[in-house]
GROMACS .gro file of C-alpha atoms in nm:
model
  482
    1MET     CA    1   7.597  10.176  12.349
    2THR     CA    2   7.767  10.581  12.318
    3ALA     CA    3   8.002  10.586  11.977
    4ARG     CA    4   8.272  10.735  12.194
    5ALA     CA    5   8.472  10.429  12.221
    6GLY     CA    6   8.358  10.243  11.904
    7GLN     CA    7   8.017  10.138  11.823
    8ASP     CA    8   7.900   9.833  11.635
    9LEU     CA    9   7.646  10.047  11.376
   10THR     CA   10   7.553   9.730  11.208
   11SER     CA   11   7.227   9.665  11.444
   12GLY     CA   12   6.980   9.923  11.634
   13PRO     CA   13   6.785  10.220  11.515
   14ILE     CA   14   6.916  10.350  11.219
   15VAL     CA   15   6.837  10.738  11.225
   16ARG     CA   16   6.926  10.784  11.602
   17THR     CA   17   7.275  10.634  11.560
   18LEU     CA   18   7.323  10.826  11.199
   19LEU     CA   19   7.231  11.165  11.434
   20LEU     CA   20   7.480  11.022  11.703
   21PHE     CA   21   7.718  10.972  11.459
   22ALA     CA   22   7.717  11.264  11.217
   23LEU     CA   23   7.704  11.535  11.527
   24PRO     CA   24   8.043  11.504  11.701
   25THR     CA   25   8.163  11.480  11.305
   26LEU     CA   26   8.028  11.808  11.262
   27GLY     CA   27   8.143  11.968  11.535
   28SER     CA   28   8.443  11.861  11.495
   29SER     CA   29   8.505  12.015  11.103
   30ILE     CA   30   8.342  12.320  11.298
   31LEU     CA   31   8.606  12.369  11.543
   32GLN     CA   32   8.911  12.316  11.284
   33SER     CA   33   8.679  12.626  11.070
   34LEU     CA   34   8.709  12.837  11.387
   35ASN     CA   35   9.030  12.760  11.426
   36GLY     CA   36   9.162  12.887  11.100
   37SER     CA   37   8.960  13.167  11.133
   38ILE     CA   38   9.070  13.263  11.483
   39ASN     CA   39   9.447  13.224  11.400
   40ALA     CA   40   9.412  13.432  11.100
   41ILE     CA   41   9.239  13.746  11.305
   42TRP     CA   42   9.550  13.672  11.544
   43VAL     CA   43   9.796  13.699  11.231
   44GLY     CA   44   9.636  13.987  11.064
   45GLN     CA   45   9.570  14.226  11.410
   46PHE     CA   46   9.953  14.115  11.527
   47LEU     CA   47  10.116  14.139  11.223
   48GLY     CA   48   9.940  14.285  10.967
   49GLU     CA   49   9.775  14.219  10.570
   50ALA     CA   50  10.124  14.088  10.447
   51ALA     CA   51  10.166  13.801  10.711
   52LEU     CA   52   9.809  13.737  10.620
   53ALA     CA   53   9.851  13.717  10.280
   54ALA     CA   54  10.151  13.466  10.366
   55THR     CA   55   9.934  13.205  10.559
   56ALA     CA   56   9.698  13.182  10.221
   57ASN     CA   57   9.963  13.152  10.033
   58ALA     CA   58  10.123  12.890  10.279
   59ASN     CA   59   9.789  12.746  10.338
   60LEU     CA   60   9.680  12.690   9.970
   61VAL     CA   61  10.006  12.472   9.963
   62MET     CA   62   9.913  12.251  10.263
   63PHE     CA   63   9.545  12.239  10.102
   64LEU     CA   64   9.659  12.105   9.779
   65MET     CA   65   9.897  11.858   9.970
   66PHE     CA   66   9.618  11.741  10.194
   67SER     CA   67   9.386  11.696   9.928
   68ALA     CA   68   9.654  11.422   9.804
   69VAL     CA   69   9.651  11.255  10.068
   70PHE     CA   70   9.251  11.249  10.148
   71GLY     CA   71   9.211  10.956   9.953
   72PHE     CA   72   9.414  10.693  10.097
   73GLY     CA   73   9.271  10.796  10.408
   74MET     CA   74   8.938  10.738  10.267
   75ALA     CA   75   9.056  10.414  10.139
   76ALA     CA   76   9.151  10.353  10.477
   77THR     CA   77   8.838  10.453  10.645
   78ILE     CA   78   8.612  10.214  10.405
   79LEU     CA   79   8.857   9.914  10.449
   80VAL     CA   80   8.855   9.950  10.845
   81GLY     CA   81   8.509   9.993  10.854
   82GLN     CA   82   8.398   9.666  10.626
   83ASN     CA   83   8.666   9.427  10.847
   84MET     CA   84   8.444   9.619  11.167
   85GLY     CA   85   8.146   9.494  11.056
   86ALA     CA   86   8.296   9.166  10.904
   87ARG     CA   87   8.429   9.170  11.320
   88ASN     CA   88   8.750   9.119  11.197
   89VAL     CA   89   8.979   9.326  11.400
   90ASP     CA   90   9.298   9.210  11.298
   91GLY     CA   91   9.228   9.316  10.942
   92VAL     CA   92   9.159   9.658  11.094
   93ARG     CA   93   9.503   9.671  11.254
   94ARG     CA   94   9.653   9.511  10.938
   95VAL     CA   95   9.469   9.800  10.717
   96ILE     CA   96   9.575  10.087  11.001
   97GLY     CA   97   9.944   9.980  11.026
   98THR     CA   98   9.964   9.954  10.626
   99THR     CA   99   9.867  10.270  10.590
  100THR     CA  100  10.016  10.433  10.896
  101GLY     CA  101  10.340  10.304  10.771
  102MET     CA  102  10.249  10.458  10.453
  103PHE     CA  103  10.214  10.788  10.557
  104VAL     CA  104  10.504  10.824  10.800
  105ILE     CA  105  10.720  10.765  10.483
  106ALA     CA  106  10.514  10.985  10.298
  107ALA     CA  107  10.483  11.256  10.517
  108SER     CA  108  10.872  11.271  10.606
  109LEU     CA  109  10.959  11.283  10.242
  110VAL     CA  110  10.741  11.535  10.182
  111ALA     CA  111  10.852  11.759  10.508
  112ILE     CA  112  11.222  11.741  10.363
  113ALA     CA  113  11.158  11.809  10.024
  114GLY     CA  114  10.880  12.082  10.152
  115TRP     CA  115  11.177  12.241  10.370
  116TYR     CA  116  11.374  12.276  10.051
  117GLY     CA  117  11.128  12.305   9.841
  118ALA     CA  118  10.938  12.613   9.968
  119PRO     CA  119  11.084  12.903   9.795
  120ALA     CA  120  11.005  12.735   9.469
  121LEU     CA  121  10.718  12.634   9.521
  122LEU     CA  122  10.643  13.036   9.655
  123HIS     CA  123  10.757  13.122   9.300
  124LEU     CA  124  10.560  12.890   9.148
  125LEU     CA  125  10.275  13.041   9.326
  126ALA     CA  126  10.357  13.365   9.191
  127THR     CA  127  10.370  13.511   9.545
  128PRO     CA  128  10.420  13.888   9.609
  129PRO     CA  129  10.742  14.031   9.670
  130GLU     CA  130  10.618  14.171   9.975
  131VAL     CA  131  10.513  13.866  10.120
  132PHE     CA  132  10.755  13.596   9.986
  133ASP     CA  133  10.979  13.643  10.336
  134PHE     CA  134  10.686  13.596  10.578
  135ALA     CA  135  10.554  13.317  10.327
  136LEU     CA  136  10.868  13.129  10.327
  137ALA     CA  137  10.894  13.176  10.755
  138TYR     CA  138  10.554  13.038  10.808
  139LEU     CA  139  10.561  12.752  10.523
  140ARG     CA  140  10.874  12.562  10.622
  141VAL     CA  141  10.757  12.549  10.961
  142ILE     CA  142  10.409  12.417  10.890
  143PHE     CA  143  10.579  12.154  10.631
  144LEU     CA  144  10.764  12.087  10.985
  145GLY     CA  145  10.382  11.989  11.119
  146LEU     CA  146  10.283  11.824  10.832
  147PRO     CA  147  10.346  11.450  10.940
  148PRO     CA  148  10.168  11.444  11.310
  149GLY     CA  149   9.907  11.616  11.123
  150MET     CA  150   9.894  11.348  10.821
  151ILE     CA  151   9.846  11.116  11.093
  152VAL     CA  152   9.629  11.260  11.317
  153VAL     CA  153   9.415  11.269  11.014
  154LEU     CA  154   9.482  10.922  10.907
  155LEU     CA  155   9.347  10.826  11.297
  156THR     CA  156   9.041  10.999  11.326
  157MET     CA  157   8.943  10.842  10.977
  158GLY     CA  158   8.980  10.528  11.123
  159LEU     CA  159   8.836  10.553  11.469
  160ARG     CA  160   8.520  10.672  11.257
  161GLY     CA  161   8.569  10.399  11.075
  162THR     CA  162   8.514  10.175  11.404
  163GLY     CA  163   8.218  10.405  11.488
  164ASP     CA  164   8.361  10.621  11.705
  165SER     CA  165   8.296  10.965  11.621
  166MET     CA  166   8.312  11.138  11.958
  167THR     CA  167   8.731  11.061  11.999
  168PRO     CA  168   8.828  11.281  11.701
  169LEU     CA  169   8.598  11.586  11.840
  170TRP     CA  170   8.754  11.569  12.190
  171PHE     CA  171   9.111  11.525  12.020
  172MET     CA  172   9.037  11.812  11.758
  173ALA     CA  173   8.932  12.061  12.043
  174LEU     CA  174   9.255  11.980  12.195
  175SER     CA  175   9.440  12.047  11.889
  176ALA     CA  176   9.238  12.364  11.873
  177VAL     CA  177   9.302  12.516  12.176
  178ILE     CA  178   9.620  12.488  12.212
  179ASP     CA  179   9.686  12.640  11.839
  180VAL     CA  180   9.447  12.936  11.929
  181VAL     CA  181   9.605  13.004  12.274
  182MET     CA  182   9.962  12.967  12.151
  183ASN     CA  183   9.915  13.180  11.883
  184PRO     CA  184   9.979  13.525  11.989
  185VAL     CA  185  10.203  13.359  12.288
  186LEU     CA  186  10.453  13.309  12.041
  187ILE     CA  187  10.399  13.572  11.778
  188LEU     CA  188  10.443  13.832  12.070
  189GLY     CA  189  10.667  13.669  12.299
  190LEU     CA  190  10.452  13.691  12.584
  191GLY     CA  191  10.563  13.552  12.948
  192PRO     CA  192  10.909  13.350  12.873
  193ALA     CA  193  10.769  13.243  12.539
  194PRO     CA  194  11.062  13.429  12.250
  195ARG     CA  195  10.928  13.695  12.005
  196MET     CA  196  10.883  13.449  11.664
  197GLY     CA  197  10.660  13.678  11.481
  198ILE     CA  198  10.510  13.487  11.157
  199GLU     CA  199  10.688  13.149  11.201
  200GLY     CA  200  10.530  13.180  11.623
  201ALA     CA  201  10.221  13.128  11.436
  202ALA     CA  202  10.341  12.839  11.206
  203THR     CA  203  10.520  12.645  11.515
  204ALA     CA  204  10.183  12.672  11.711
  205THR     CA  205  10.012  12.453  11.488
  206LEU     CA  206  10.327  12.247  11.433
  207ILE     CA  207  10.280  12.231  11.853
  208ALA     CA  208   9.933  12.144  11.857
  209ASN     CA  209  10.000  11.823  11.579
  210TYR     CA  210  10.248  11.720  11.804
  211ALA     CA  211  10.011  11.753  12.102
  212GLY     CA  212   9.748  11.625  11.932
  213LEU     CA  213   9.929  11.290  11.814
  214ILE     CA  214  10.107  11.229  12.142
  215GLY     CA  215   9.723  11.264  12.335
  216LEU     CA  216   9.541  11.079  12.006
  217VAL     CA  217   9.781  10.785  12.057
  218GLY     CA  218   9.814  10.768  12.392
  219TYR     CA  219   9.423  10.747  12.468
  220ILE     CA  220   9.410  10.479  12.167
  221TYR     CA  221   9.640  10.249  12.357
  222TRP     CA  222   9.468  10.375  12.760
  223ARG     CA  223   9.116  10.279  12.578
  224ASP     CA  224   9.237   9.936  12.417
  225LEU     CA  225   9.079  10.061  12.101
  226PRO     CA  226   9.072   9.854  11.779
  227LEU     CA  227   9.365  10.074  11.619
  228ARG     CA  228   9.566  10.012  11.853
  229LEU     CA  229   9.910   9.773  11.770
  230ARG     CA  230  10.079   9.527  12.028
  231GLY     CA  231  10.352   9.259  11.977
  232ARG     CA  232  10.336   9.091  11.630
  233GLU     CA  233  10.112   9.322  11.537
  234LEU     CA  234  10.362   9.635  11.556
  235ALA     CA  235  10.530   9.437  11.213
  236TYR     CA  236  10.162   9.555  11.031
  237LEU     CA  237  10.321   9.900  11.062
  238LEU     CA  238  10.585   9.753  10.739
  239PRO     CA  239  10.364   9.842  10.417
  240ASP     CA  240  10.170   9.515  10.326
  241PRO     CA  241  10.193   9.495   9.959
  242LYS     CA  242   9.852   9.365   9.880
  243LEU     CA  243   9.672   9.620  10.127
  244LEU     CA  244   9.887   9.926   9.983
  245ARG     CA  245   9.757   9.821   9.639
  246THR     CA  246   9.417   9.827   9.711
  247ILE     CA  247   9.432  10.140   9.899
  248VAL     CA  248   9.648  10.269   9.666
  249LEU     CA  249   9.405  10.213   9.409
  250LYS     CA  250   9.077  10.318   9.511
  251GLY     CA  251   9.250  10.635   9.706
  252VAL     CA  252   9.401  10.759   9.358
  253PRO     CA  253   9.059  10.830   9.254
  254MET     CA  254   8.939  10.982   9.576
  255GLY     CA  255   9.233  11.224   9.599
  256MET     CA  256   9.132  11.338   9.252
  257GLN     CA  257   8.807  11.373   9.332
  258MET     CA  258   8.956  11.659   9.547
  259LEU     CA  259   9.148  11.784   9.257
  260VAL     CA  260   8.878  11.883   9.065
  261VAL     CA  261   8.676  12.062   9.273
  262SER     CA  262   9.024  12.277   9.324
  263ILE     CA  263   9.055  12.293   8.974
  264SER     CA  264   8.670  12.425   8.934
  265ALA     CA  265   8.771  12.623   9.239
  266LEU     CA  266   8.978  12.828   9.094
  267ALA     CA  267   8.875  12.891   8.703
  268MET     CA  268   8.561  12.979   8.902
  269ILE     CA  269   8.762  13.252   9.071
  270GLY     CA  270   8.883  13.365   8.758
  271LEU     CA  271   8.511  13.404   8.618
  272VAL     CA  272   8.407  13.566   8.952
  273ASN     CA  273   8.747  13.797   8.892
  274ARG     CA  274   8.650  13.962   8.538
  275GLU     CA  275   8.337  14.116   8.751
  276GLY     CA  276   8.549  14.353   8.929
  277ALA     CA  277   8.661  14.408   9.295
  278ALA     CA  278   8.302  14.441   9.477
  279THR     CA  279   8.205  14.111   9.315
  280THR     CA  280   8.545  13.908   9.434
  281ALA     CA  281   8.489  14.063   9.767
  282ALA     CA  282   8.117  13.973   9.789
  283TYR     CA  283   8.228  13.583   9.635
  284GLY     CA  284   8.471  13.564   9.966
  285ALA     CA  285   8.293  13.670  10.193
  286ALA     CA  286   7.957  13.451  10.079
  287ASN     CA  287   8.174  13.140  10.036
  288GLN     CA  288   8.301  13.160  10.456
  289MET     CA  289   7.895  13.127  10.490
  290TRP     CA  290   7.889  12.852  10.216
  291THR     CA  291   8.153  12.672  10.404
  292TYR     CA  292   7.949  12.608  10.721
  293ILE     CA  293   7.637  12.574  10.465
  294GLN     CA  294   7.800  12.273  10.344
  295MET     CA  295   7.917  12.115  10.704
  296PRO     CA  296   7.578  11.883  10.781
  297ALA     CA  297   7.576  11.710  10.432
  298MET     CA  298   7.999  11.687  10.486
  299ALA     CA  299   7.957  11.536  10.865
  300LEU     CA  300   7.587  11.324  10.716
  301GLY     CA  301   7.819  11.169  10.411
  302ALA     CA  302   8.137  11.074  10.666
  303ALA     CA  303   7.848  10.876  10.891
  304VAL     CA  304   7.657  10.707  10.624
  305SER     CA  305   7.988  10.575  10.468
  306ALA     CA  306   8.126  10.402  10.802
  307MET     CA  307   7.712  10.313  10.883
  308ALA     CA  308   7.748  10.140  10.507
  309ALA     CA  309   8.081  10.004  10.533
  310GLN     CA  310   8.015   9.833  10.841
  311ASN     CA  311   7.695   9.696  10.704
  312ILE     CA  312   7.845   9.617  10.393
  313GLY     CA  313   8.131   9.423  10.579
  314ALA     CA  314   7.872   9.206  10.837
  315GLY     CA  315   7.651   9.126  10.449
  316ARG     CA  316   7.348   9.309  10.606
  317TRP     CA  317   7.314   9.482  10.282
  318GLU     CA  318   6.927   9.565  10.408
  319ARG     CA  319   7.059   9.828  10.587
  320VAL     CA  320   7.284  10.012  10.361
  321GLY     CA  321   6.918  10.087  10.191
  322GLN     CA  322   6.781  10.277  10.503
  323ILE     CA  323   7.069  10.388  10.606
  324THR     CA  324   7.093  10.592  10.293
  325ARG     CA  325   6.779  10.649  10.308
  326ALA     CA  326   6.738  10.802  10.673
  327GLY     CA  327   7.078  11.042  10.522
  328ILE     CA  328   6.927  11.174  10.254
  329GLY     CA  329   6.600  11.245  10.508
  330ILE     CA  330   6.795  11.417  10.766
  331ASN     CA  331   7.034  11.611  10.573
  332ILE     CA  332   6.750  11.811  10.399
  333LEU     CA  333   6.620  11.883  10.730
  334MET     CA  334   6.971  11.962  10.857
  335THR     CA  335   7.071  12.158  10.556
  336GLY     CA  336   6.759  12.289  10.472
  337SER     CA  337   6.769  12.475  10.832
  338ALA     CA  338   7.106  12.584  10.782
  339VAL     CA  339   7.015  12.736  10.474
  340LEU     CA  340   6.691  12.894  10.590
  341LEU     CA  341   6.898  13.044  10.918
  342LEU     CA  342   7.194  13.185  10.707
  343LEU     CA  343   6.911  13.322  10.415
  344ALA     CA  344   6.729  13.508  10.748
  345ILE     CA  345   7.025  13.663  10.894
  346ASP     CA  346   7.290  13.691  10.622
  347ARG     CA  347   7.309  14.074  10.609
  348TYR     CA  348   7.478  14.026  10.967
  349VAL     CA  349   7.712  13.751  10.831
  350LEU     CA  350   7.819  13.932  10.543
  351SER     CA  351   7.871  14.232  10.743
  352LEU     CA  352   8.163  14.103  10.960
  353PHE     CA  353   8.352  14.063  10.618
  354LEU     CA  354   8.223  14.331  10.377
  355GLY     CA  355   8.205  14.602  10.712
  356SER     CA  356   7.965  14.910  10.548
  357ASP     CA  357   8.052  14.840  10.147
  358GLY     CA  358   7.669  14.817  10.054
  359HIS     CA  359   7.725  14.726   9.665
  360ALA     CA  360   7.955  14.437   9.776
  361MET     CA  361   7.675  14.335  10.063
  362ASP     CA  362   7.427  14.378   9.755
  363ILE     CA  363   7.577  14.151   9.527
  364ALA     CA  364   7.685  13.907   9.791
  365ARG     CA  365   7.325  13.855   9.915
  366HIS     CA  366   7.193  13.811   9.539
  367MET     CA  367   7.468  13.547   9.493
  368ASN     CA  368   7.368  13.349   9.801
  369LEU     CA  369   7.015  13.373   9.735
  370ILE     CA  370   7.070  13.196   9.427
  371VAL     CA  371   7.351  12.930   9.490
  372SER     CA  372   7.213  12.825   9.895
  373TRP     CA  373   6.946  12.603   9.745
  374GLY     CA  374   7.198  12.459   9.566
  375PHE     CA  375   7.339  12.300   9.838
  376ILE     CA  376   7.042  12.100  10.019
  377LEU     CA  377   7.123  11.842   9.628
  378PHE     CA  378   7.462  11.896   9.758
  379GLY     CA  379   7.388  11.684  10.057
  380ILE     CA  380   7.137  11.427   9.923
  381THR     CA  381   7.422  11.396   9.651
  382SER     CA  382   7.675  11.305   9.929
  383VAL     CA  383   7.491  11.086  10.118
  384LEU     CA  384   7.443  10.871   9.763
  385SER     CA  385   7.845  10.903   9.700
  386ALA     CA  386   7.896  10.786  10.074
  387ALA     CA  387   7.730  10.490  10.087
  388VAL     CA  388   7.895  10.344   9.654
  389ARG     CA  389   8.227  10.488   9.830
  390ALA     CA  390   8.166  10.222  10.101
  391ASN     CA  391   8.188   9.944   9.919
  392GLY     CA  392   8.505  10.065   9.702
  393ALA     CA  393   8.320  10.254   9.406
  394VAL     CA  394   8.519  10.550   9.338
  395MET     CA  395   8.562  10.579   8.975
  396VAL     CA  396   8.229  10.650   8.819
  397PRO     CA  397   8.164  10.887   9.121
  398LEU     CA  398   8.489  11.081   9.004
  399LEU     CA  399   8.372  11.078   8.645
  400ILE     CA  400   8.036  11.224   8.751
  401LEU     CA  401   8.164  11.506   8.964
  402ALA     CA  402   8.427  11.609   8.630
  403ILE     CA  403   8.144  11.596   8.401
  404SER     CA  404   7.951  11.788   8.651
  405PHE     CA  405   8.199  12.059   8.781
  406ILE     CA  406   8.390  12.092   8.447
  407PRO     CA  407   8.203  12.096   8.119
  408VAL     CA  408   7.846  12.167   8.334
  409ARG     CA  409   7.930  12.445   8.582
  410LEU     CA  410   8.240  12.623   8.455
  411GLY     CA  411   8.095  12.562   8.087
  412LEU     CA  412   7.747  12.697   8.145
  413ALA     CA  413   7.911  12.974   8.355
  414ALA     CA  414   8.190  13.097   8.105
  415HIS     CA  415   7.952  13.067   7.781
  416PHE     CA  416   7.669  13.265   7.917
  417GLN     CA  417   7.883  13.517   8.157
  418PRO     CA  418   7.884  13.733   7.850
  419LEU     CA  419   7.541  13.737   7.796
  420ILE     CA  420   7.357  13.745   8.120
  421GLY     CA  421   7.697  13.866   8.389
  422ALA     CA  422   7.780  13.735   8.722
  423ASP     CA  423   7.426  13.594   8.717
  424ALA     CA  424   7.550  13.317   8.488
  425ILE     CA  425   7.843  13.189   8.757
  426TRP     CA  426   7.531  13.190   9.011
  427TRP     CA  427   7.295  12.981   8.830
  428SER     CA  428   7.596  12.774   8.700
  429TYR     CA  429   7.629  12.629   9.072
  430ASN     CA  430   7.231  12.488   9.068
  431ALA     CA  431   7.315  12.329   8.714
  432GLY     CA  432   7.613  12.155   8.824
  433ALA     CA  433   7.457  12.043   9.201
  434ILE     CA  434   7.132  11.914   8.950
  435ALA     CA  435   7.364  11.722   8.728
  436THR     CA  436   7.544  11.582   8.963
  437LEU     CA  437   7.261  11.440   9.191
  438LEU     CA  438   7.092  11.273   8.830
  439MET     CA  439   7.418  11.120   8.750
  440THR     CA  440   7.461  11.041   9.122
  441TRP     CA  441   7.133  10.890   9.234
  442ALA     CA  442   7.121  10.699   8.851
  443TYR     CA  443   7.436  10.527   8.966
  444TYR     CA  444   7.325  10.468   9.286
  445ARG     CA  445   7.027  10.271   9.159
  446TRP     CA  446   7.071  10.139   8.888
  447GLY     CA  447   7.494  10.133   8.846
  448GLY     CA  448   7.690   9.781   8.959
  449TRP     CA  449   7.900   9.929   9.254
  450ARG     CA  450   7.702   9.680   9.484
  451THR     CA  451   7.887   9.382   9.314
  452ILE     CA  452   8.231   9.541   9.360
  453HIS     CA  453   8.464   9.406   9.613
  454MET     CA  454   8.715   9.619   9.834
  455MET     CA  455   8.768   9.380  10.102
  456ALA     CA  456   8.982   9.096  10.053
  457PRO     CA  457   8.784   8.764  10.210
  458THR     CA  458   8.927   8.654  10.515
  459ASP     CA  459   9.172   8.359  10.517
  460PRO     CA  460   8.961   8.062  10.676
  461VAL     CA  461   9.226   7.983  10.921
  462GLU     CA  462   9.277   8.374  11.025
  463ALA     CA  463   8.858   8.391  11.041
  464GLU     CA  464   8.899   8.027  11.232
  465GLU     CA  465   9.146   8.200  11.522
  466MET     CA  466   8.939   8.555  11.561
  467VAL     CA  467   8.617   8.325  11.629
  468MET     CA  468   8.869   8.142  11.881
  469SER     CA  469   9.006   8.446  12.041
  470GLU     CA  470   8.701   8.683  12.063
  471ALA     CA  471   8.720   8.625  12.480
  472GLU     CA  472   9.061   8.789  12.466
  473PRO     CA  473   9.118   9.161  12.466
  474VAL     CA  474   9.346   9.145  12.165
  475GLY     CA  475   9.016   8.987  11.965
  476ARG     CA  476   8.739   9.173  12.105
  477ALA     CA  477   8.529   9.348  11.826
  478HIS     CA  478   8.398   9.598  12.083
  479PRO     CA  479   8.732   9.782  12.294
  480THR     CA  480   8.765   9.773  12.670
  481GLY     CA  481   8.486   9.967  12.840
  482VAL     CA  482   8.178  10.030  12.567
   0.00000   0.00000   0.00000
């Protein structure tokens, strides 16, 4: 059985299933990053540095917007996975209906507020005057593409909760290709297209978002996947208060984790800037490499979360521990290989960003040698966090992250920087990674996360109806064609 149209993750070989699930998720992450990089090249080449700086300012706003809703999408994914494990397809549809209804309302309101509030947002970010007009034109169009973009994120996360990681990859590829191709067409006005400049870059993203959403929804209905809503199920789009409360209570702490990471990153940049322009440039280039080093760990975390959630829903706790151990082993192999590869070729990769600047190159290679090994520890932590998160444990992981990132990482960097210089910043990354791993392992081993109940028990009448309808298309635990 493939993961293309959904998969039962509660049986079968764990290592093989985990790998087959994680690799398409990894591919989606790589495609997303390449899409952003290629679009940045188009804007920089055709419109210049001011336009490129404008997209950076606007993309920061969008990152914060998506960070705010990430937690809610993750909470919905966990509920979808647990319901799939319990063979409660109607529960899956209730969750996706409530979350979709919430996302449509919230994203539409944010898009309207963003259109009118974009100037104030850019002033708040202290956008330089020479960049402001570019950024305003770009950001307003990007806000219009926010609703379909958020719904696509929700549906892809929901599909992974059902055990399907291939469909998100195909539609991420579709959106990326449309975005990359349409960028130069609309920026330059090639063929019959109007010449739109910076607005063309944003419009390409808007078109790609809507095309991806229409294609994904059409595919879900064509394949009769568990997320589709028909007939009376369309009423699930009206948010259910009980479900909404669970999603919000679990989603806010997970969203706050993204906020902690963002605040820590901004503060770290402030410390790096004190070391001068060469160090800042080196740090920016190294970050490009670190983005790709982290991808295997993040993909494995998503796979472990989906698999663990389904097995928790099915009551198969013995497999949850096996999944976690398998995830840790695969992470050490994959992330360790990525670290070794990039350490071997870091000069060639860094030269793409730093050119012939020998001083910045030396700094970047030095920091990479210190920091990169810590991503193996980060990967182990991601797997452990994914396992506990799959049962709805969110407050302790948030507390662990806040302690590791702020008093440990930032505290050590700020304290020792006057004594040993920039090395204090680079070693603080590893100190934070060690602290996060130790606390997360302690919580995984001895914490009470196994006793948390995120999914409400199925009503006996609903359970009987679900069992009786298993042979009908509406009640199938596995969609048609699997």
